[in-house]
Short mmCIF file of C-alpha atoms in Angstrom, two decimals:
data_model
loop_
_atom_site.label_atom_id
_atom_site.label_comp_id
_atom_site.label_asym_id
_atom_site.label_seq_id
_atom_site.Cartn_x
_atom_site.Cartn_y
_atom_site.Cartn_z
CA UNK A 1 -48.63 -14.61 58.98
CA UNK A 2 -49.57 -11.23 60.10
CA UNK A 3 -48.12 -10.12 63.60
CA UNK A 4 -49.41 -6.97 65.95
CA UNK A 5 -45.88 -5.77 67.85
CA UNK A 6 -45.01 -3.20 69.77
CA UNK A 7 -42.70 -0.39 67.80
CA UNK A 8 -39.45 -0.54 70.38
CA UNK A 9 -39.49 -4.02 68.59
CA UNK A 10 -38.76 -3.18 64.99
CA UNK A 11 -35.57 -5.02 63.10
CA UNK A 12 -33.97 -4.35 59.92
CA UNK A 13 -35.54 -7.14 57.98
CA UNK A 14 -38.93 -7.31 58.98
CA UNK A 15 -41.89 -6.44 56.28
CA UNK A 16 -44.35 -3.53 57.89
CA UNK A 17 -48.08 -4.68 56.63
CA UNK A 18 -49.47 -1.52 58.55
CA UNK A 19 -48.22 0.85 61.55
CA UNK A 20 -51.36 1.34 63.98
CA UNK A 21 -51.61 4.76 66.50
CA UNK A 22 -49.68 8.18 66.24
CA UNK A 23 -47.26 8.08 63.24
CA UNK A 24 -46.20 11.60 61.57
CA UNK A 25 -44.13 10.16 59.04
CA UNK A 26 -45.82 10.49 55.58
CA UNK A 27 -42.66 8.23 54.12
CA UNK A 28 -43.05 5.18 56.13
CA UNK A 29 -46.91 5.28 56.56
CA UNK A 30 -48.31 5.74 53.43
CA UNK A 31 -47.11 2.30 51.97
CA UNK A 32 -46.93 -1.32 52.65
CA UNK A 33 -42.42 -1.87 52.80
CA UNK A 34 -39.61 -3.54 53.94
CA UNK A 35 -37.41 -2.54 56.60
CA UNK A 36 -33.89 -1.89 54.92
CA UNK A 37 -32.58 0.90 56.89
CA UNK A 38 -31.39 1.09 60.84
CA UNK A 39 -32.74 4.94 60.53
CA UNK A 40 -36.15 3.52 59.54
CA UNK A 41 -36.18 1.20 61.90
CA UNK A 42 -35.06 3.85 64.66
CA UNK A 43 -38.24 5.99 63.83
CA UNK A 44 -40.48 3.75 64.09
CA UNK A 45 -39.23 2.66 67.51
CA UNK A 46 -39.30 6.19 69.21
CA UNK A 47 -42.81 5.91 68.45
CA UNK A 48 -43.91 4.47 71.78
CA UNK A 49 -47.39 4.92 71.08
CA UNK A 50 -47.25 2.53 67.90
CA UNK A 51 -48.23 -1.14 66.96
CA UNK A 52 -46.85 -2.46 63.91
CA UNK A 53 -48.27 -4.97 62.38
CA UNK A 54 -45.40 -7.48 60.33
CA UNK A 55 -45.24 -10.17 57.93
CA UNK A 56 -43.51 -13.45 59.01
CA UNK A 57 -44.02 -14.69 55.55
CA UNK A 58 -42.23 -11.74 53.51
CA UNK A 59 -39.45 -10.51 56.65
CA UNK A 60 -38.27 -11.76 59.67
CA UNK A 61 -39.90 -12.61 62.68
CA UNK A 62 -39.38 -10.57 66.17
CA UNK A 63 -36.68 -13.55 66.45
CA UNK A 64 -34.23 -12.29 64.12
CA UNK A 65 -35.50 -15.13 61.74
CA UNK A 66 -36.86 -15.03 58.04
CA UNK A 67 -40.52 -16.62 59.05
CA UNK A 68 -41.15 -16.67 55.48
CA UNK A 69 -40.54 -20.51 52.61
CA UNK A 70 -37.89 -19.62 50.82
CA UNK A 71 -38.70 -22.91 48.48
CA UNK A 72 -42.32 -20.76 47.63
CA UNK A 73 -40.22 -17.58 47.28
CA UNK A 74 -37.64 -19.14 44.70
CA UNK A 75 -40.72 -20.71 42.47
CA UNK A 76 -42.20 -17.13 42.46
CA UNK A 77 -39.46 -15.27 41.79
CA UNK A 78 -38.20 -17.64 38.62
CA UNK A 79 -42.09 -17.46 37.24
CA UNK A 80 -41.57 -13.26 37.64
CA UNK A 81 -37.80 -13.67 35.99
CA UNK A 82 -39.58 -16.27 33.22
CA UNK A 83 -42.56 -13.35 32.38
CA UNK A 84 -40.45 -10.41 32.55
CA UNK A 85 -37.93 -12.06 30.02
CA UNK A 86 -40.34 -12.69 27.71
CA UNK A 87 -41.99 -9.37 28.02
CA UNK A 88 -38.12 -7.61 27.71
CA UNK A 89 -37.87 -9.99 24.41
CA UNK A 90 -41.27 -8.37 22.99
CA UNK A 91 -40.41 -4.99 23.51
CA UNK A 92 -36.53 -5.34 22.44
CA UNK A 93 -38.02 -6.64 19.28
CA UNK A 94 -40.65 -3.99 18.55
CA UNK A 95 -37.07 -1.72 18.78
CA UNK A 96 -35.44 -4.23 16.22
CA UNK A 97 -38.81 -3.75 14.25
CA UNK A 98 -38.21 0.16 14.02
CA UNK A 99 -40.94 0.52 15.96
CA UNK A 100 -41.14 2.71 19.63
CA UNK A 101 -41.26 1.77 23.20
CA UNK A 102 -42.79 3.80 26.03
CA UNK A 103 -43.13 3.26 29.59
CA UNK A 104 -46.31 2.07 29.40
CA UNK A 105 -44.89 -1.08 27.51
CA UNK A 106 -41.89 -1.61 30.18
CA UNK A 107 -44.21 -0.89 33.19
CA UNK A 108 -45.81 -4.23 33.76
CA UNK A 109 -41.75 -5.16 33.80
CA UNK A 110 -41.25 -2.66 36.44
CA UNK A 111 -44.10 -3.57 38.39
CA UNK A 112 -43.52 -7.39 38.86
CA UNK A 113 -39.66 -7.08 39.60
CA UNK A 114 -41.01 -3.87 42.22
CA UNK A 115 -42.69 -6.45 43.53
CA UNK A 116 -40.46 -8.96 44.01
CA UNK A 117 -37.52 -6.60 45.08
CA UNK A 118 -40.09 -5.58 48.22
CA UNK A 119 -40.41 -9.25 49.17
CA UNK A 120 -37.71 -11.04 48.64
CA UNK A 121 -34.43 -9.55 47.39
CA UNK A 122 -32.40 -12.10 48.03
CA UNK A 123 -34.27 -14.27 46.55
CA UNK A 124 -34.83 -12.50 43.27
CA UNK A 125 -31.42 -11.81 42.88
CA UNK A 126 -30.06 -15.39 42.89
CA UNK A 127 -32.97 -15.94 40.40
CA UNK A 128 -31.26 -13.68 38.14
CA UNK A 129 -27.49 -14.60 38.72
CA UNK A 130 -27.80 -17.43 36.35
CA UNK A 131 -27.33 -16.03 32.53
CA UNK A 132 -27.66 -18.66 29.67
CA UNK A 133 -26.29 -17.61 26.80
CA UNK A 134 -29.12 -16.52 24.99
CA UNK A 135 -30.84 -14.86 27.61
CA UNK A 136 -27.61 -12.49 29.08
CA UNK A 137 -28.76 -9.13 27.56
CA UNK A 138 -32.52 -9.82 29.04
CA UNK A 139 -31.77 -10.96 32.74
CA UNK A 140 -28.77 -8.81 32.77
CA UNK A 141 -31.48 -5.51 32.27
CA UNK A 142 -33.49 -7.04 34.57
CA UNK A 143 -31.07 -7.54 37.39
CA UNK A 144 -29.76 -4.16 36.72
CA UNK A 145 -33.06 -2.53 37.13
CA UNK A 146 -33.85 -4.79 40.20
CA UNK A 147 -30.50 -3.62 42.09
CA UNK A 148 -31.61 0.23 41.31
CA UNK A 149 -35.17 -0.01 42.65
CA UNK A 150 -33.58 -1.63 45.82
CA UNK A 151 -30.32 0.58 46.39
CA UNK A 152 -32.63 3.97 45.39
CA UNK A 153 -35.18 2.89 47.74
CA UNK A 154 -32.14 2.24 50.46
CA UNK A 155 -31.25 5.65 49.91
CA UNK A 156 -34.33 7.15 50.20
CA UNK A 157 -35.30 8.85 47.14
CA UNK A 158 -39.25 9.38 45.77
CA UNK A 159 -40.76 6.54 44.54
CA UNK A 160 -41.24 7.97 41.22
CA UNK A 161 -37.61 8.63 40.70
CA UNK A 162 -37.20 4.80 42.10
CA UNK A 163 -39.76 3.72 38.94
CA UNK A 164 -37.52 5.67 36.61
CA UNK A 165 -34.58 4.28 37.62
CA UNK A 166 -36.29 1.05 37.98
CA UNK A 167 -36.74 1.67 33.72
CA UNK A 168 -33.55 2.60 33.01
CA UNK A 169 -31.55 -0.20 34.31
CA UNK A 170 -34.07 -2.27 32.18
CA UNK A 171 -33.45 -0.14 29.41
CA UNK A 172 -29.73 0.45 29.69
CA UNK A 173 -28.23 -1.48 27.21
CA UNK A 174 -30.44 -1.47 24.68
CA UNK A 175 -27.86 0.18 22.50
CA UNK A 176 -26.71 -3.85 22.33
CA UNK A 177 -29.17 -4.15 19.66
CA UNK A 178 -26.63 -2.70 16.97
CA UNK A 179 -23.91 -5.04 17.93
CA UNK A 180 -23.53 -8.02 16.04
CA UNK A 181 -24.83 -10.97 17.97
CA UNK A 182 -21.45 -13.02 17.32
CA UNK A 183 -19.56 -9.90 19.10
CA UNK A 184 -22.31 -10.08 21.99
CA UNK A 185 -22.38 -13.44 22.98
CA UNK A 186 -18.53 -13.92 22.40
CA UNK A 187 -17.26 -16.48 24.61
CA UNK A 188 -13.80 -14.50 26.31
CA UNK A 189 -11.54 -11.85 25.59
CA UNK A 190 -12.89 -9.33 22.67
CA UNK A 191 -10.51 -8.39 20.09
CA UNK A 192 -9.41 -4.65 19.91
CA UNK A 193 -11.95 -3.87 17.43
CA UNK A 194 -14.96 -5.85 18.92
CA UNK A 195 -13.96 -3.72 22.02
CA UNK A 196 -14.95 -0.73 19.62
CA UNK A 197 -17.72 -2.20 18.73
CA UNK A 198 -18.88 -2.95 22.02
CA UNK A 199 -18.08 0.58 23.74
CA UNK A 200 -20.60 2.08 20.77
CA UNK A 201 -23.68 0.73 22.78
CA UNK A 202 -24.15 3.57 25.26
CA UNK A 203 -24.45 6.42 22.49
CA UNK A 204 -26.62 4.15 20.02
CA UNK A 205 -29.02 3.64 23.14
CA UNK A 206 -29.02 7.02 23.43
CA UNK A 207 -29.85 7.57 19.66
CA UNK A 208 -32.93 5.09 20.09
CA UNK A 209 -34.50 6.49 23.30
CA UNK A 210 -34.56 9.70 21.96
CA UNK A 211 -36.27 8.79 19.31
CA UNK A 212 -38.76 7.61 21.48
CA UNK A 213 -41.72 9.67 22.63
CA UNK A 214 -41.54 10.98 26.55
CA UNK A 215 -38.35 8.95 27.17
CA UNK A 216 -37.62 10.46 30.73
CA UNK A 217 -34.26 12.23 31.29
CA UNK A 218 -33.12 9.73 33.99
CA UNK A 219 -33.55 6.89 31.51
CA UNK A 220 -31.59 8.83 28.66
CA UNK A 221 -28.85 9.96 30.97
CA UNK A 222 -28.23 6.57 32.41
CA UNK A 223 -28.24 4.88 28.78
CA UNK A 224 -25.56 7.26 28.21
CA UNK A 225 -23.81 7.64 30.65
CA UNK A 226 -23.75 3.89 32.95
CA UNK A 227 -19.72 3.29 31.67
CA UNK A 228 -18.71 6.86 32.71
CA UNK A 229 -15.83 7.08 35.55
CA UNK A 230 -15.22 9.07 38.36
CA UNK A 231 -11.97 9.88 37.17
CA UNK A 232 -12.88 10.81 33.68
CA UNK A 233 -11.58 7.36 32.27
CA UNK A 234 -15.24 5.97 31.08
CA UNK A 235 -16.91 6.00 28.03
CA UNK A 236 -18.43 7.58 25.61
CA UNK A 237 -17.41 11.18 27.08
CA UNK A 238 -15.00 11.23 29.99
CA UNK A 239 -16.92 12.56 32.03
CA UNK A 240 -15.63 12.95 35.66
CA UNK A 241 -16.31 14.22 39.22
CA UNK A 242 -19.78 15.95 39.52
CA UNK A 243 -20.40 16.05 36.09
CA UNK A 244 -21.43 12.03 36.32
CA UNK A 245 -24.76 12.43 37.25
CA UNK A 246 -26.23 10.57 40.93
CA UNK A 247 -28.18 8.08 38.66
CA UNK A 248 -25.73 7.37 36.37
CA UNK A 249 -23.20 6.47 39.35
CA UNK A 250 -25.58 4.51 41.18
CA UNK A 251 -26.50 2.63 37.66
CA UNK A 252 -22.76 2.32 37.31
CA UNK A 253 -22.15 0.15 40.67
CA UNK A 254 -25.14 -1.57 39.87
CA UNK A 255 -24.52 -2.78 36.17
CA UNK A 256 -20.86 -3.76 37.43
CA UNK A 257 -21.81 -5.91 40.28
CA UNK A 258 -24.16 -7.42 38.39
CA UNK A 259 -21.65 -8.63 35.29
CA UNK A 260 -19.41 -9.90 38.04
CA UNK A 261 -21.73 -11.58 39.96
CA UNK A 262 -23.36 -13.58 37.54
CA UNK A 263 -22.74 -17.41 36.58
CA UNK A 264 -22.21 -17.83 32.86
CA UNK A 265 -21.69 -20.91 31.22
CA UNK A 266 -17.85 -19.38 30.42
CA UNK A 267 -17.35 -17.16 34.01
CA UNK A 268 -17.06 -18.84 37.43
CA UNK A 269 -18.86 -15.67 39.34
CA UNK A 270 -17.70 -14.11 42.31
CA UNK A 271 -19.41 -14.04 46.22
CA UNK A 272 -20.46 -10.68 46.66
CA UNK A 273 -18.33 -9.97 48.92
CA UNK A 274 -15.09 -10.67 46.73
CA UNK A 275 -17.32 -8.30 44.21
CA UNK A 276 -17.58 -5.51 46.51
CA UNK A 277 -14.24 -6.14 47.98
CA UNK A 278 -12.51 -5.72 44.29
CA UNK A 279 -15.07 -2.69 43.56
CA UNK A 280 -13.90 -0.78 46.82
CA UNK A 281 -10.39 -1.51 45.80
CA UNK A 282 -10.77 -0.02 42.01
CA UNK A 283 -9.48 3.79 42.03
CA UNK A 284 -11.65 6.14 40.32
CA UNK A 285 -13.77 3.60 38.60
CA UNK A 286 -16.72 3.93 41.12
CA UNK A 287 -18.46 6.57 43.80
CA UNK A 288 -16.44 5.51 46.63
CA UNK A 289 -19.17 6.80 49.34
CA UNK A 290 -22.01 5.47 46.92
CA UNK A 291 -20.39 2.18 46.81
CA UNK A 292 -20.09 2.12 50.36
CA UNK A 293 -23.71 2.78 51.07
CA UNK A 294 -24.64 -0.02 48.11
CA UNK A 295 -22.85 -2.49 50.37
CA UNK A 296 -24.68 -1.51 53.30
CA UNK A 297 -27.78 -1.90 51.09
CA UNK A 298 -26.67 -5.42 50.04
CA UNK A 299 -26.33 -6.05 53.73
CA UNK A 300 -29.44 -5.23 55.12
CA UNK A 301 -31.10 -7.20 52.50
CA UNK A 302 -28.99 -9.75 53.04
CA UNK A 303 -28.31 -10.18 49.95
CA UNK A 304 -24.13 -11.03 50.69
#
């Protein structure tokens, strides 16, 4: 349901369809979006010329309540989680097949789980928390990818870098596709040389995207570098302090949140809040202001 308000009554929460009158500010105006931010929100209110127009269905009403069926919601997110699976299958196996992937075969990925991320996060998200056993890898990328387009957009970068990182969290791990499937989908605690194994994946990522034609250099440095450490302790390179790249920290908090977030038929998850609570707690592991600003994110999404 589409709702003409006045700007001093803009929430975090609500979808913006359309902002009607004065408005100098190219970044809110120029697209159908969410309201994530309390900044965002706080421009749009000094506007005292404005009328927004809202959503009800996709945000929350000028009530403070979601206006929007969260039964319809869950059926569309699991039909986009369903497609982009089996698109993520197609193009893992072209890879298997020795043959390339560009972004043009990912996009269609990118552009449903965009999508979904700008109208219900929450919703998507909980889609995505359940991991069979066969299907880890696939929703794993795909949670990963929907957690950057939402925390990059929360921090206000371009929406082309939000696209690319949007790619590489789907793209990631697809180093995985060297390690032996027993290894992969081992129920519980790897063996010392499984751990090996397992800690290869970044650089033989790496090794296939490059091979790839026009594989952007947000996508190959967060395929290298997503298991890095602040404090130099990661993997493949010990890299530390500024020499982690921002994409490859904000993949970082995003691929680990995911894992321990997720239900898997051997892992009771955790709440997000126990997530982010341990997270916040880990020295060196993570970008401590980053991490801070991803709960925030989380938040305002209401996502925890």
């Amino acid at each position: 349901m589409l709702k003409r308000i006045d700007a001093s009554q803009v929430r975090i929460g609500m979808f913006v369809e359309a902002i009607e009158g004065l408005w100098q500010d190219p970044l809110l105006s120029k697209r159908r979006f969410s309201v994530r931010r309390e900044l965002d929100a706080a421009k749009i209110r000094k506007c005292a010329t404005a009328v927004v127009v809202i959503n009800t269905s996709k945000g929350f009403d000028t009530n403070g309540l979601p206006g929007r069926d969260i039964e319809i919601d869950s059926k569309a997110a699991r039909e986009t989680v369903q497609k982009s699976v089996q698109m993520l299958e197609e193009v893992f196996g072209r890879v298997q097949n020795g043959e390339g992937i560009t972004f043009e075969q990912v996009a269609p990925v990118i552009s449903s789980v965009s999508k979904s991320m700008d109208e219900s996060p929450s919703v998507f998200l909980s889609v995505t928390r359940l991991k069979s056993k066969d299907e880890v890898t696939f929703l794993h990328s795909i949670s990963v990818s929907a957690l950057m387009i939402l925390f990059s957009r929360h921090l206000g970068l371009d929406e082309t870098t939000v696209q690319m990182l949007g790619t590489a969290g789907l793209l990631h791990d697809v180093g995985k596709l060297e390690i032996p499937l027993e290894v992969l989908t081992k129920e519980g605690r790897l063996e010392e040389d499984e751990i090996i194994l397992m800690r290869r994946h970044p650089e033989q990522g790496h090794a296939i995207l490059l091979r790839q034609e026009g594989m952007s250099d947000i996508v190959l440095d967060v395929c290298l570098n997503h298991h890095e450490r602040i404090d130099g302790k990661g993997y493949p390179h010990g890299l530390s302090g500024s020499a982690v790249s921002l994409y490859a920290r904000i993949a970082t908090i995003c691929d680990v949140y995911d894992a321990v977030t997720s239900v898997r038929p051997y892992k009771a998850p955790w709440s997000a809040g126990d997530a982010l609570k341990w997270m916040l707690g880990v020295e060196g592991h993570f970008d401590r202001r980053l991490l801070k600003k991803f709960a925030l994110c989380l938040s305002v999404a209401s996502v925890t």
